[in-house]
Coordinates of C-alpha atoms and ligand atoms in Angstrom, one line a residue:
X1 CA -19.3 12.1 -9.8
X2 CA -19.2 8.1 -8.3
X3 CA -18.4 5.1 -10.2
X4 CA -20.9 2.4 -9.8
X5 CA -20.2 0.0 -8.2
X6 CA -18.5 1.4 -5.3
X7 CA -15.1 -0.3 -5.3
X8 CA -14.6 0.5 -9.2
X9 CA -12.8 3.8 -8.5
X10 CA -12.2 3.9 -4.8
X11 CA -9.9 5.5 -2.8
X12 CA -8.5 3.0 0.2
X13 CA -6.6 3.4 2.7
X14 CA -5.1 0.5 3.8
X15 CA -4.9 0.2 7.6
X16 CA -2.3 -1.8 9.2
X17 CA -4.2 -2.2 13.1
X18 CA -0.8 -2.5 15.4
X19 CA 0.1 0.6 13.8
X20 CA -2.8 2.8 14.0
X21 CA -3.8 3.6 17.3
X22 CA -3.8 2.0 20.6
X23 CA -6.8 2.3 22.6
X24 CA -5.7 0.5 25.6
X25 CA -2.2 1.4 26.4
X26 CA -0.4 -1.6 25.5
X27 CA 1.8 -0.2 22.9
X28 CA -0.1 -1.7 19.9
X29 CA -3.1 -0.5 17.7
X30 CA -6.8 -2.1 18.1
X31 CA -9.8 -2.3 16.6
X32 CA -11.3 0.3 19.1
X33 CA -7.8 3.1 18.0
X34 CA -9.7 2.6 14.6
X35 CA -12.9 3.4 15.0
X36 CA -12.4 6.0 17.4
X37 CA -10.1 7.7 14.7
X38 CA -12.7 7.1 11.6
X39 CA -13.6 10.6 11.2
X40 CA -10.3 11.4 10.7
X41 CA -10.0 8.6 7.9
X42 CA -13.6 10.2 6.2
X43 CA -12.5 13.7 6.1
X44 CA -9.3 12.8 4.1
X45 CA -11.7 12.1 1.4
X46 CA -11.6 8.1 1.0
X47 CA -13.9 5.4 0.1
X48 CA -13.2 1.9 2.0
X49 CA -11.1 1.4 4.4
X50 CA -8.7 -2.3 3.8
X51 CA -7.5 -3.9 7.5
X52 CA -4.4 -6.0 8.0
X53 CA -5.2 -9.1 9.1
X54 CA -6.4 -8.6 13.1
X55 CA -7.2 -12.5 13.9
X56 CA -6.5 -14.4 16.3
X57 CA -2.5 -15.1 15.4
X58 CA 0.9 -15.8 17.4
X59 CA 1.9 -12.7 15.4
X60 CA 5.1 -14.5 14.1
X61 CA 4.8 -12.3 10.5
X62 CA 2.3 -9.5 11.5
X63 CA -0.4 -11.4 12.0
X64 CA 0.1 -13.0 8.3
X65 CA 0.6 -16.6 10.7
X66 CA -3.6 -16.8 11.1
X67 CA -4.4 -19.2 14.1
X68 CA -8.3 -18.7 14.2
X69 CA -9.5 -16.5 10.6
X70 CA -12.4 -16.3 12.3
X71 CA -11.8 -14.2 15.7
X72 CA -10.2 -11.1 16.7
X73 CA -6.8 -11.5 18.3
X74 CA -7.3 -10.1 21.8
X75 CA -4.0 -8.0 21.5
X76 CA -7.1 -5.8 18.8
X77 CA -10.3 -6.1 20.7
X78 CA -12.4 -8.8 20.3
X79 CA -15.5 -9.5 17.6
X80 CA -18.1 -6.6 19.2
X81 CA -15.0 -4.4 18.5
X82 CA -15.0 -5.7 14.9
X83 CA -18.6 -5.0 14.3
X84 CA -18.6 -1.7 15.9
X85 CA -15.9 -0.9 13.3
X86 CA -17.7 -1.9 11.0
X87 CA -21.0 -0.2 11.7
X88 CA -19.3 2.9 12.4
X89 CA -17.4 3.1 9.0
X90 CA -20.7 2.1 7.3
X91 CA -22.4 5.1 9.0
X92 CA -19.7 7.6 7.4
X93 CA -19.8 6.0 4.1
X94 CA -16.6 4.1 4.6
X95 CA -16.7 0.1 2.9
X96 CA -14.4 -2.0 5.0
X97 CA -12.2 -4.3 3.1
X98 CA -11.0 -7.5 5.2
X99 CA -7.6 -9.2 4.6
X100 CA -7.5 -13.2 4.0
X101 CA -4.6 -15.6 4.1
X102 CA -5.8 -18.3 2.0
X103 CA -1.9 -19.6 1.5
X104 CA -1.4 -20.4 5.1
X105 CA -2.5 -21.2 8.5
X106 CA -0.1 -20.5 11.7
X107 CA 1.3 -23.3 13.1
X108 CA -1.1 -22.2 15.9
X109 CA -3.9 -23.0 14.2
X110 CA -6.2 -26.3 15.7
X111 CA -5.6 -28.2 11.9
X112 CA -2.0 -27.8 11.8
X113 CA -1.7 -28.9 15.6
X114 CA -3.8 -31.8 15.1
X115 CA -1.6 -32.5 11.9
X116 CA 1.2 -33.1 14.2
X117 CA -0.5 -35.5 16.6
X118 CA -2.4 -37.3 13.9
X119 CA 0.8 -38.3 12.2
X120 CA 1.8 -39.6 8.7
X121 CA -0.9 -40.2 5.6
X122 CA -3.6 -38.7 8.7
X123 CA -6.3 -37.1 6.7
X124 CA -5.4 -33.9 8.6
X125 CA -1.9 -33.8 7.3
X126 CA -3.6 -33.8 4.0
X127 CA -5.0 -30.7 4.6
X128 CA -1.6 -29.3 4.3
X129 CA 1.9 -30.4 2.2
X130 CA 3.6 -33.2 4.7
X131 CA 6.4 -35.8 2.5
X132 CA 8.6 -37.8 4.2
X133 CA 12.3 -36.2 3.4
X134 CA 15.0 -37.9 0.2
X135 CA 16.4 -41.2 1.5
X136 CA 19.7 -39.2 2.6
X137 CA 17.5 -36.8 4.9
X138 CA 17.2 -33.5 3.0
X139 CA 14.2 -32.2 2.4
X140 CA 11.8 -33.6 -0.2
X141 CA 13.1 -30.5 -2.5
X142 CA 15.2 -27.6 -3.3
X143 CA 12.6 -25.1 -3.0
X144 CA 13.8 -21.9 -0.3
X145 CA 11.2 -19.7 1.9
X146 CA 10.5 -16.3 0.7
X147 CA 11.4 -15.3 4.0
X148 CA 15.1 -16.8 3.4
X149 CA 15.8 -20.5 4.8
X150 CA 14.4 -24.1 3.2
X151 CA 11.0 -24.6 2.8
X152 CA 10.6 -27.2 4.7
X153 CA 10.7 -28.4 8.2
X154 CA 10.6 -31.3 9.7
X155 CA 8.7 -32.6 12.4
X156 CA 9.4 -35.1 15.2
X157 CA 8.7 -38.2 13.3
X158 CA 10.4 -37.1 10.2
X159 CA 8.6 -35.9 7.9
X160 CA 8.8 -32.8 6.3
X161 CA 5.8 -30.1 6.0
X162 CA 5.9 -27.2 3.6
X163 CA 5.8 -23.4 4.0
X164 CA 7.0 -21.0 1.2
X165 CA 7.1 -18.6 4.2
X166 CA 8.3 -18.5 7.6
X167 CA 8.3 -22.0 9.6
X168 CA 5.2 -20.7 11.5
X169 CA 2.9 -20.7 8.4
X170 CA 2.5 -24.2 7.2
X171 CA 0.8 -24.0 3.4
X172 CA -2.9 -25.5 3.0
X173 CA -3.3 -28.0 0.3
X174 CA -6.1 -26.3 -1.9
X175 CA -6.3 -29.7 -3.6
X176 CA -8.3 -30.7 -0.4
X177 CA -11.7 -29.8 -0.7
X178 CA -11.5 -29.1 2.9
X179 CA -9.3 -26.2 2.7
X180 CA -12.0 -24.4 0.1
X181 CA -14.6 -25.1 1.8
X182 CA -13.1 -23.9 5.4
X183 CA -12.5 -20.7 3.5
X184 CA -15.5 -20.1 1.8
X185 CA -17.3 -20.5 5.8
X186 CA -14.6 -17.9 6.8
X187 CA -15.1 -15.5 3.6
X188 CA -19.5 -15.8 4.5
X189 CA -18.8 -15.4 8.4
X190 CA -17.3 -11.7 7.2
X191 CA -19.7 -10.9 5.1
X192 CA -22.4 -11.7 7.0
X193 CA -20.3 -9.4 9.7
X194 CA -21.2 -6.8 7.6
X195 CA -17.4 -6.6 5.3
X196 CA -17.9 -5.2 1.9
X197 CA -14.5 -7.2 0.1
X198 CA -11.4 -9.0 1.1
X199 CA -7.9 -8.5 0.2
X200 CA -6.7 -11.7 -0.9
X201 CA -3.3 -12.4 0.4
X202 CA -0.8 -14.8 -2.0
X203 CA -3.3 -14.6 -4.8
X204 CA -1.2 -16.4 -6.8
X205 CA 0.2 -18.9 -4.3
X206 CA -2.4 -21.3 -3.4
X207 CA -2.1 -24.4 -5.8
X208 CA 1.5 -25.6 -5.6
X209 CA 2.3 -28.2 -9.1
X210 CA 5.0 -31.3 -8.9
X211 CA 5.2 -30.2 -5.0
X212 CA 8.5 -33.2 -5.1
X213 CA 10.5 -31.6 -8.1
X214 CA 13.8 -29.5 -7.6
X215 CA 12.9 -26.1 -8.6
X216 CA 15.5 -25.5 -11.4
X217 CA 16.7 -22.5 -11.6
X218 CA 19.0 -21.8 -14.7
X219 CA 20.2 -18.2 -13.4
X220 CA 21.7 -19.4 -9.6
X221 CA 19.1 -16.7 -8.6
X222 CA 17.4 -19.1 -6.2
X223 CA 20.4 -18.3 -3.0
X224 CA 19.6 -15.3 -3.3
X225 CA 15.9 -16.0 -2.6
X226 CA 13.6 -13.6 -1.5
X227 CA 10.7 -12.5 -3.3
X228 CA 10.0 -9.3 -1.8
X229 CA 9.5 -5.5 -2.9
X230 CA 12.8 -4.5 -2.1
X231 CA 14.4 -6.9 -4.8
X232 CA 16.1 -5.4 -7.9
X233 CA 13.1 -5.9 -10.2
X234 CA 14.7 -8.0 -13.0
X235 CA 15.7 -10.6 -10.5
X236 CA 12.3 -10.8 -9.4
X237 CA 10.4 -11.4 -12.6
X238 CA 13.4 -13.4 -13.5
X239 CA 12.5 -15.8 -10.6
X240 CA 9.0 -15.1 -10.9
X241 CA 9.1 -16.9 -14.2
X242 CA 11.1 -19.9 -13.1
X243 CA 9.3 -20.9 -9.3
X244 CA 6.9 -23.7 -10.1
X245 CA 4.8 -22.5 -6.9
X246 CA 3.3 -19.7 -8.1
X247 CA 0.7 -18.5 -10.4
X248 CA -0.3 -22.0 -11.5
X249 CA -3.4 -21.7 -13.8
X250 CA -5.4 -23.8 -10.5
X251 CA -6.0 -20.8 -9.0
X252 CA -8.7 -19.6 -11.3
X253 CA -10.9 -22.2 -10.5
X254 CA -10.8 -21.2 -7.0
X255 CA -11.8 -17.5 -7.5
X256 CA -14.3 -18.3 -10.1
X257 CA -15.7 -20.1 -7.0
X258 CA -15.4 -17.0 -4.8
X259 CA -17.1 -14.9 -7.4
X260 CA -19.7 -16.9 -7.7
X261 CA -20.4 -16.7 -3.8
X262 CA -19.6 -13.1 -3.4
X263 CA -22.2 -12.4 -6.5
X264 CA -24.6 -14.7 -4.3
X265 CA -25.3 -11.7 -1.8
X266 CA -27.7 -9.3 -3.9
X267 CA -27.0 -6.1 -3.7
X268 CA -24.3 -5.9 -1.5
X269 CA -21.5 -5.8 -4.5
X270 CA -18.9 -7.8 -2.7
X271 CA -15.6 -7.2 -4.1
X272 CA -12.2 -8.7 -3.9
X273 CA -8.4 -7.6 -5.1
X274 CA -5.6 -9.9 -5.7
X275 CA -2.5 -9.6 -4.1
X276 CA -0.5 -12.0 -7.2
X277 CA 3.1 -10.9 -7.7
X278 CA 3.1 -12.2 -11.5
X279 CA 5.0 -12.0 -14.5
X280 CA 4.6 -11.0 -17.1
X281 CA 2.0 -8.7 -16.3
X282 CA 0.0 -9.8 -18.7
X283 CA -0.6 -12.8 -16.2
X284 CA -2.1 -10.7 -13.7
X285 CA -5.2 -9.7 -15.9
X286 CA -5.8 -13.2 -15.3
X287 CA -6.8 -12.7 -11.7
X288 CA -9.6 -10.0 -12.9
X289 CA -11.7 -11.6 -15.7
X290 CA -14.7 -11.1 -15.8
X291 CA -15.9 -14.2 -14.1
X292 CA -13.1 -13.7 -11.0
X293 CA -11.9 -10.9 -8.8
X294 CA -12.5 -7.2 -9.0
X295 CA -9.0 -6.1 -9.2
X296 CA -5.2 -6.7 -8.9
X297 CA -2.4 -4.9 -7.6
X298 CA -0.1 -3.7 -10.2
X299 CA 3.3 -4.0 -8.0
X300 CA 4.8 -2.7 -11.0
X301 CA 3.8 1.0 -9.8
X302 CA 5.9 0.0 -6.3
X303 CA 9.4 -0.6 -7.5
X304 CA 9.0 1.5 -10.8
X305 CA 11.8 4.8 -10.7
X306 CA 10.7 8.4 -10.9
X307 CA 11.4 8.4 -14.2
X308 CA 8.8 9.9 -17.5
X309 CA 9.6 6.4 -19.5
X310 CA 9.4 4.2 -17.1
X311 CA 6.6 5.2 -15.0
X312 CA 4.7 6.0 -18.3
X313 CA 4.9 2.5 -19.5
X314 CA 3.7 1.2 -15.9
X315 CA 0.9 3.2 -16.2
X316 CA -0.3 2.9 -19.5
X317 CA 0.5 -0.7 -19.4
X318 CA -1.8 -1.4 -16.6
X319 CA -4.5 0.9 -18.5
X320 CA -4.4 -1.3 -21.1
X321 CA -4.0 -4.9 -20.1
X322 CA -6.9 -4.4 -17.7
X323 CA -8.8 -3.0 -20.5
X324 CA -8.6 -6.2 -22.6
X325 CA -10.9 -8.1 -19.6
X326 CA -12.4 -4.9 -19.4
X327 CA -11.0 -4.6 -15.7
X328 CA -9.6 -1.2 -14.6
X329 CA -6.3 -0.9 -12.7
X330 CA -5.2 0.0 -9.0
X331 CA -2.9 2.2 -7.7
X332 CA -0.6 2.4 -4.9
X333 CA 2.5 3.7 -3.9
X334 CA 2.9 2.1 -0.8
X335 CA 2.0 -0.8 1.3
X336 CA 3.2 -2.7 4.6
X337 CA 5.8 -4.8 2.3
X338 CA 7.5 -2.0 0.9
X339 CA 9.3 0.4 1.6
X340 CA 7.4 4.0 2.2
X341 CA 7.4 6.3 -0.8
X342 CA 8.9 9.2 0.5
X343 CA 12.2 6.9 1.3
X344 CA 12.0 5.0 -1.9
X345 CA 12.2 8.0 -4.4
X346 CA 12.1 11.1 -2.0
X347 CA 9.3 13.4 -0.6
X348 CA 8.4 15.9 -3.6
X349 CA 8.3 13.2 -5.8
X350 CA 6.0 10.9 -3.7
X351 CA 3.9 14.1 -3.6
X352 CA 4.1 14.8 -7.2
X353 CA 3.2 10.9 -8.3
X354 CA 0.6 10.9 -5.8
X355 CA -0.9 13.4 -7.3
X356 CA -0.4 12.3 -10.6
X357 CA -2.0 8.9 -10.2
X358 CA -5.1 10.4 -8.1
X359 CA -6.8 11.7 -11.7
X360 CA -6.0 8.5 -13.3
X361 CA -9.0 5.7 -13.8
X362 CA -8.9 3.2 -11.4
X363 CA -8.7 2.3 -7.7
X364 CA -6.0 4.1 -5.4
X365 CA -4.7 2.8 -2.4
X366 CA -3.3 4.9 0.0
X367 CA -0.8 3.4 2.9
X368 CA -1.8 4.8 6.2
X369 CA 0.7 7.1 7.2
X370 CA 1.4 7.7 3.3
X371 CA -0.9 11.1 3.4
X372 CA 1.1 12.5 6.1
X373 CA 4.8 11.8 3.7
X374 CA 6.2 9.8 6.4
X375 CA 9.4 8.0 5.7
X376 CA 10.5 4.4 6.6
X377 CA 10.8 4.5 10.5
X378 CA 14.5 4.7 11.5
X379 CA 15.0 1.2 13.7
X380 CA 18.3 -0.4 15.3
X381 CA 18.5 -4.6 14.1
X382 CA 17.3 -4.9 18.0
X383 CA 13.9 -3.4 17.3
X384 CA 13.5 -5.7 14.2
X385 CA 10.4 -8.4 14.2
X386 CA 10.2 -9.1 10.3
X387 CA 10.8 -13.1 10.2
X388 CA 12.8 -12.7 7.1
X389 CA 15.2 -10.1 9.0
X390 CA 15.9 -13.4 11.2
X391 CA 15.4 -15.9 8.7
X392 CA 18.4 -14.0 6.3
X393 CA 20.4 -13.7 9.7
X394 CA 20.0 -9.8 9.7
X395 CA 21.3 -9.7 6.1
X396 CA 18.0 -8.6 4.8
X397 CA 16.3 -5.8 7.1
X398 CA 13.0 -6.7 6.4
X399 CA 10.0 -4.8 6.4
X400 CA 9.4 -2.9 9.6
X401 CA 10.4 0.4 8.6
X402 CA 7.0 1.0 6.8
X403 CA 5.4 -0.5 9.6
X404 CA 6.4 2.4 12.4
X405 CA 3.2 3.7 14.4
X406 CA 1.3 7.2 13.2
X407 CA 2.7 10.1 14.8
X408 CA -0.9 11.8 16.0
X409 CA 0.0 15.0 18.1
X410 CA 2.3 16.6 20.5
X411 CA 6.0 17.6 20.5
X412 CA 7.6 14.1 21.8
X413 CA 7.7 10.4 20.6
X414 CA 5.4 8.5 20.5
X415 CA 3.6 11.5 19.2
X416 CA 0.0 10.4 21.1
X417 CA 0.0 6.8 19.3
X418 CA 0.0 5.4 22.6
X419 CA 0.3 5.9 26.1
X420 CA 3.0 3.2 26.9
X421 CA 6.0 1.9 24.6
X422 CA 4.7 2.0 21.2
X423 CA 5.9 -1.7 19.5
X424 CA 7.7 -0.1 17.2
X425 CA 10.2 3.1 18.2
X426 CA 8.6 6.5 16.6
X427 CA 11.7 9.3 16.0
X428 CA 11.4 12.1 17.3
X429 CA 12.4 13.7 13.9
X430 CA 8.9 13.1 13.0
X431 CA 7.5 16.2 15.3
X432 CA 6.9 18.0 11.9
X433 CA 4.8 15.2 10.4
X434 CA 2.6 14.5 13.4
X435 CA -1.4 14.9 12.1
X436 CA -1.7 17.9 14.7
X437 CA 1.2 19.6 13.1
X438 CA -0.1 19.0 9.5
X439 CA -3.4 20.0 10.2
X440 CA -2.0 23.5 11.1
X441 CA 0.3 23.9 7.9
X442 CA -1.7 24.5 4.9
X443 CA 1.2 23.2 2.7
X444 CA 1.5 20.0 4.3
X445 CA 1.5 16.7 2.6
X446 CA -1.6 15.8 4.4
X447 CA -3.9 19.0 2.9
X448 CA -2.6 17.8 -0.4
X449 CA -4.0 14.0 -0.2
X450 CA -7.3 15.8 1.4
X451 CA -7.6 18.1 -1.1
X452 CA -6.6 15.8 -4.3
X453 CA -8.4 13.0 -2.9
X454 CA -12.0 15.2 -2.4
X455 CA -11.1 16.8 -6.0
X456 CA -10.3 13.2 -7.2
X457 CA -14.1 12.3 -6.1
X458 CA -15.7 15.4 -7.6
X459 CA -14.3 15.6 -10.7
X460 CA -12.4 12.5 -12.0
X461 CA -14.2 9.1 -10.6
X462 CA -16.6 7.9 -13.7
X463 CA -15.1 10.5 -16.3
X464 CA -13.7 7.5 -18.1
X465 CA -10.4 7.4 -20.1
X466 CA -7.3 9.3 -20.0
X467 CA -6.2 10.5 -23.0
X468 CA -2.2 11.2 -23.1
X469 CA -0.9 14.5 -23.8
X470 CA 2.8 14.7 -23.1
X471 CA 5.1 11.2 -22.7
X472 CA 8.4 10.1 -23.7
X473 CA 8.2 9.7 -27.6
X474 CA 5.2 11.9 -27.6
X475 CA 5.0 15.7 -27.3
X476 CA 7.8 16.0 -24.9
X477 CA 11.3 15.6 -26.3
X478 CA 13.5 16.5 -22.6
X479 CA 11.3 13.4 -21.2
X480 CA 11.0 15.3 -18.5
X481 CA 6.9 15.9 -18.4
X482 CA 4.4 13.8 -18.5
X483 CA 0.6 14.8 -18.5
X484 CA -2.9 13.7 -19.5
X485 CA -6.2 14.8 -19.9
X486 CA -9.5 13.1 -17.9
X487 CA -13.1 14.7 -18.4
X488 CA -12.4 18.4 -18.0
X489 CA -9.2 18.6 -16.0
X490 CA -6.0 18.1 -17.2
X491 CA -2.9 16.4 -15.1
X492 CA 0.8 17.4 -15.5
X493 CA 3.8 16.0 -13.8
X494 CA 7.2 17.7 -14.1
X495 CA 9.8 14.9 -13.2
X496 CA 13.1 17.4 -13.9
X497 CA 15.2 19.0 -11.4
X498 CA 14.2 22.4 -13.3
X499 CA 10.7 24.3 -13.3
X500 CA 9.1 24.1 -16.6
X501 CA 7.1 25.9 -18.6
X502 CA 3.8 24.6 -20.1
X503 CA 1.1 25.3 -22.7
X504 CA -1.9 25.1 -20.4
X505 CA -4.6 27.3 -20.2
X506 CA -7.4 27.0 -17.3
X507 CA -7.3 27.4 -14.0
X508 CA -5.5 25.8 -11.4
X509 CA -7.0 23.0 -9.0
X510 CA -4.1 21.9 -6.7
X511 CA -0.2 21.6 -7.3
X512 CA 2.0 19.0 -5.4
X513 CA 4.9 21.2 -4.4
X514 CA 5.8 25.0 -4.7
X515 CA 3.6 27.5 -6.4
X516 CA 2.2 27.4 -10.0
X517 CA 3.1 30.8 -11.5
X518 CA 1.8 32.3 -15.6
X519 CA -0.7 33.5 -17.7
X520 CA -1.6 33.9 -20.8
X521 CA -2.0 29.9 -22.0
X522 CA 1.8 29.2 -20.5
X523 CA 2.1 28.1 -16.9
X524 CA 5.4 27.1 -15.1
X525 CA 5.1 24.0 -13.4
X526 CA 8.0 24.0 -10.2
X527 CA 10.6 20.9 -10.0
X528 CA 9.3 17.7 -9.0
X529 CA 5.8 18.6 -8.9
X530 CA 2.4 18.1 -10.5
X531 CA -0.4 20.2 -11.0
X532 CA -4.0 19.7 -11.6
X533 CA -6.1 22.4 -14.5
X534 CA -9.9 22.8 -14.6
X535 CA -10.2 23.1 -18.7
Ligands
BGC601 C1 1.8 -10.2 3.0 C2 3.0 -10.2 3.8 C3 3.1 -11.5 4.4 C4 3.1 -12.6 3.3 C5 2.9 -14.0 4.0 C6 2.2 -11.2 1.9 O1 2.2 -11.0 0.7 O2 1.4 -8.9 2.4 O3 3.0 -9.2 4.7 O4 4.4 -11.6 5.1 O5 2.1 -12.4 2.4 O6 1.5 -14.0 4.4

């Protein structure tokens, strides 16, 4: 069955390009590694492919530092190789989601540069956030980078210019009519490239409020400063709910703006999703009324444990809060920010949730590299490129572990990604979790995700609500199962450390981990694994 339109319950896999495959033996991905690989994307059963940013960048934070949003960095191809990508993906059914970095620019980038020369109250600083400094020479506030480090820097005549990330990405001023409209020519020069949505970077960054005041932060959280995945969650919305940078009620203007342009192109259904670290979550519904984007991350789903409560509240939470703007939720378990699933809470559990949240209404995204169960790539501090593993002095690793090249085929690293020194070191301990290898073992992580994901399409996308069966408080007392039904097929995860045995009678449709043995209306469901049942 398909959801109309298309994005509503999609499957995509997120692509980060350096990491994919490299075409031209440089040790990085391209734009050509992507599209000669996209059969192998279609056959695992997906919808859209999303691409990390590949523009023209300096490449200080991944390519997160955009110098030109509207070329192809030459390190991935060049705009033919984008449109071939695209074409090609269109011809296998694949949408192609692009990434934009409305927050900031690089420092690269020809506005900032002619910023510098144009000097104070230029119109071009006012393009971005440029105050002189307090009369003793700090900064014009408290406020620290997310990266680690002040906010600020200065520049030769003294003033100071603000970025809430690394020096590199100075913020736009979105109270400059410029910035929007220089975006809005950048969102039309994709779409008219032939992109089917964007993924919109800092969703909840772009309009700063009182940009001179201290930021005061009642809980000292603010040394400890970095507002990443990693952080202990109650820090996080704890300083979520104190920054005065972020999601300031400014932004909706902006997107209702957006909509109003994507909705402009008949028939093409041009969607976008927010990336808006918010809290409470109820903020983040904000993002996907009706008259604004298409969807939201729930990062909730990211950080939350392998445990029946608290993954039952994520879940059902999201359900419900996008239900009240009549949104539907997203999905994902992993993403280049964050550390890979199979690290965070182990491999049969990423196996098991994965499963779990494949039935469930909604968009999933998968990670690239998330279908094969890879872990976080082991990497010495000397491999490290993350700005905030530098900006933190080493005390924060960053995010490069996630980031580690696909292991393709062969016995030794790098495992076919490239021929030369892939940009990131591959271990060899991944010779079991090459694609080759997986393709050969029928009980490997990637058969799962190609089996659950074509189920997922068949049977679950546009069979509407979930109705609960087991969750804590509710038909399970050991809180150690939860499960729900969807149209005809009902979902089961067992989160213990023990098989279990189940009332469930019909027939099995795929199982996470380990082998699903009874009869009779009772079926044993093994340790950390869930199962799918055709009524
Ligand atoms: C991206 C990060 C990036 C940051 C600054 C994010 O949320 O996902 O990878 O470092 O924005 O652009």
């Amino acid at each position: 069955m398909k959801s109309s339109p298309w994005w509503k319950e999609a499957t995509i896999y997120q692509i980060y390009p350096r990491s994919f495959f490299d075409s031209n033996g440089d040790g990085e991905g391209d734009l050509p590694g992507i599209t000669a690989h996209l059969d192998y994307v279609q056959q695992l059963g997906v919808d859209a492919i999303w691409l990390s940013p590949f523009y023209t960048s300096p490449n200080k934070d991944g390519g997160y530092d955009v110098a030109n949003p509207r070329d192809v960095d030459p390190r991935f191809g060049n705009l033919e190789d984008a449109k071939r990508l695209i074409e090609q993906a269109h011809q296998r059914e694949l949408r192609v989601i692009a990434d934009i970095v409305p927050n900031h620019f690089s420092d690269q980038h020809e506005w900032f540069q002619a910023a510098l020369s144009a000097g104070r109250g230029s119109k071009e600083r006012a393009r971005f956030h440029f105050y002189d400094g307090n009369t003793d020479g700090t900064p014009p506030n408290n406020w620290i980078s997310l990266f680690g480090g002040p906010s600020w820097t200065q520049v030769e005549d003294g003033q100071y210019y603000l970025h809430l990330f690394d020096s590199s990405q100075p913020d736009l001023n979105w109270d400059n009519p410029e910035v929007n409209e220089d975006f809005e020519k950048t969102l039309r020069f994709w779409i008219d490239l032939g992109v089917d949505g964007f993924r919109i970077d800092v969703a909840h960054g772009l309009v700063k409020e009182d940009v001179l005041k201290n930021h005061s932060d009642p809980q000292g959280l603010s040394n400890a400063l970095r507002l990443d995945v990693a952080m202990d969650p109650s820090k996080r919305n704890a300083l979520l709910l104190t920054v005065p940078y972020f999601d300031r009620q400014g932004v909706h203007a902006i997107y209702r703006k957006w909509r109003t342009l994507f909705d402009s192109y008949a028939g093409r259904d041009i969607m976008a999703v927010a990336e808006a670290w918010v809290h409470p979550p109820e903020n983040a519904t904000r993002y996907v009324r009706p008259d604004e984007l298409h969807q939201v991350f729930n990062f909730d789903l990211l950080t939350a444990e392998f445990e029946s409560k608290a993954l039952f509240e994520v879940i059902d939470r999201a359900i419900t809060l996008n239900a009240t703007v009549s949104a539907l939720p997203t999905w994902a378990l992993s993403n280049h920010d964050s550390p890979r699933v199979a690290s965070r809470i182990g491999s049969e559990q990423a196996r098991a949730l994965a499963l779990f949240v494949f039935g469930l209404p909604g968009s999933a995204y998968v990670f690239a590299g998330q279908e094969l169960g890879l872990p976080d790539g082991e990497l010495a501090d000397s491999d490290r490129q993350d700005p905030s593993f530098f900006r933190t002095n080493g005390v924060i690793k960053g995010r490069d572990g996630a980031r580690v090249p696909l292991p393709w085929s062969g016995e030794t690293t790098p495992f076919g990604f490239t021929s030369a020194k892939p940009w990131l070191p591959i271990s060899q301990s991944w010779k079991e979790l090459t694609i080759e290898s997986e393709l050969q073992d029928p009980k490997s992580s990637l058969h799962l995700y190609r089996n659950a994901l074509n189920l997922r399409k068949d049977l679950m996308t546009g069979s509407g609500e979930i109705n609960w069966i087991q969750s804590p408080g509710h038909g399970d007392k050991g809180n150690s199962l939860l499960s729900y039904t969807r149209g005809t097929v009902t979902v089961i995860m067992n989160l213990s450390e023990s098989a279990q045995e189940c009332d469930i009678d019909g027939r099995l449709l795929a199982v996470s981990n380990g082998t699903v043995e009874g009869h009779n209306g009772k079926k044993v469901i093994p340790a950390r694994s869930s199962a799918w049942f055709s009524a």
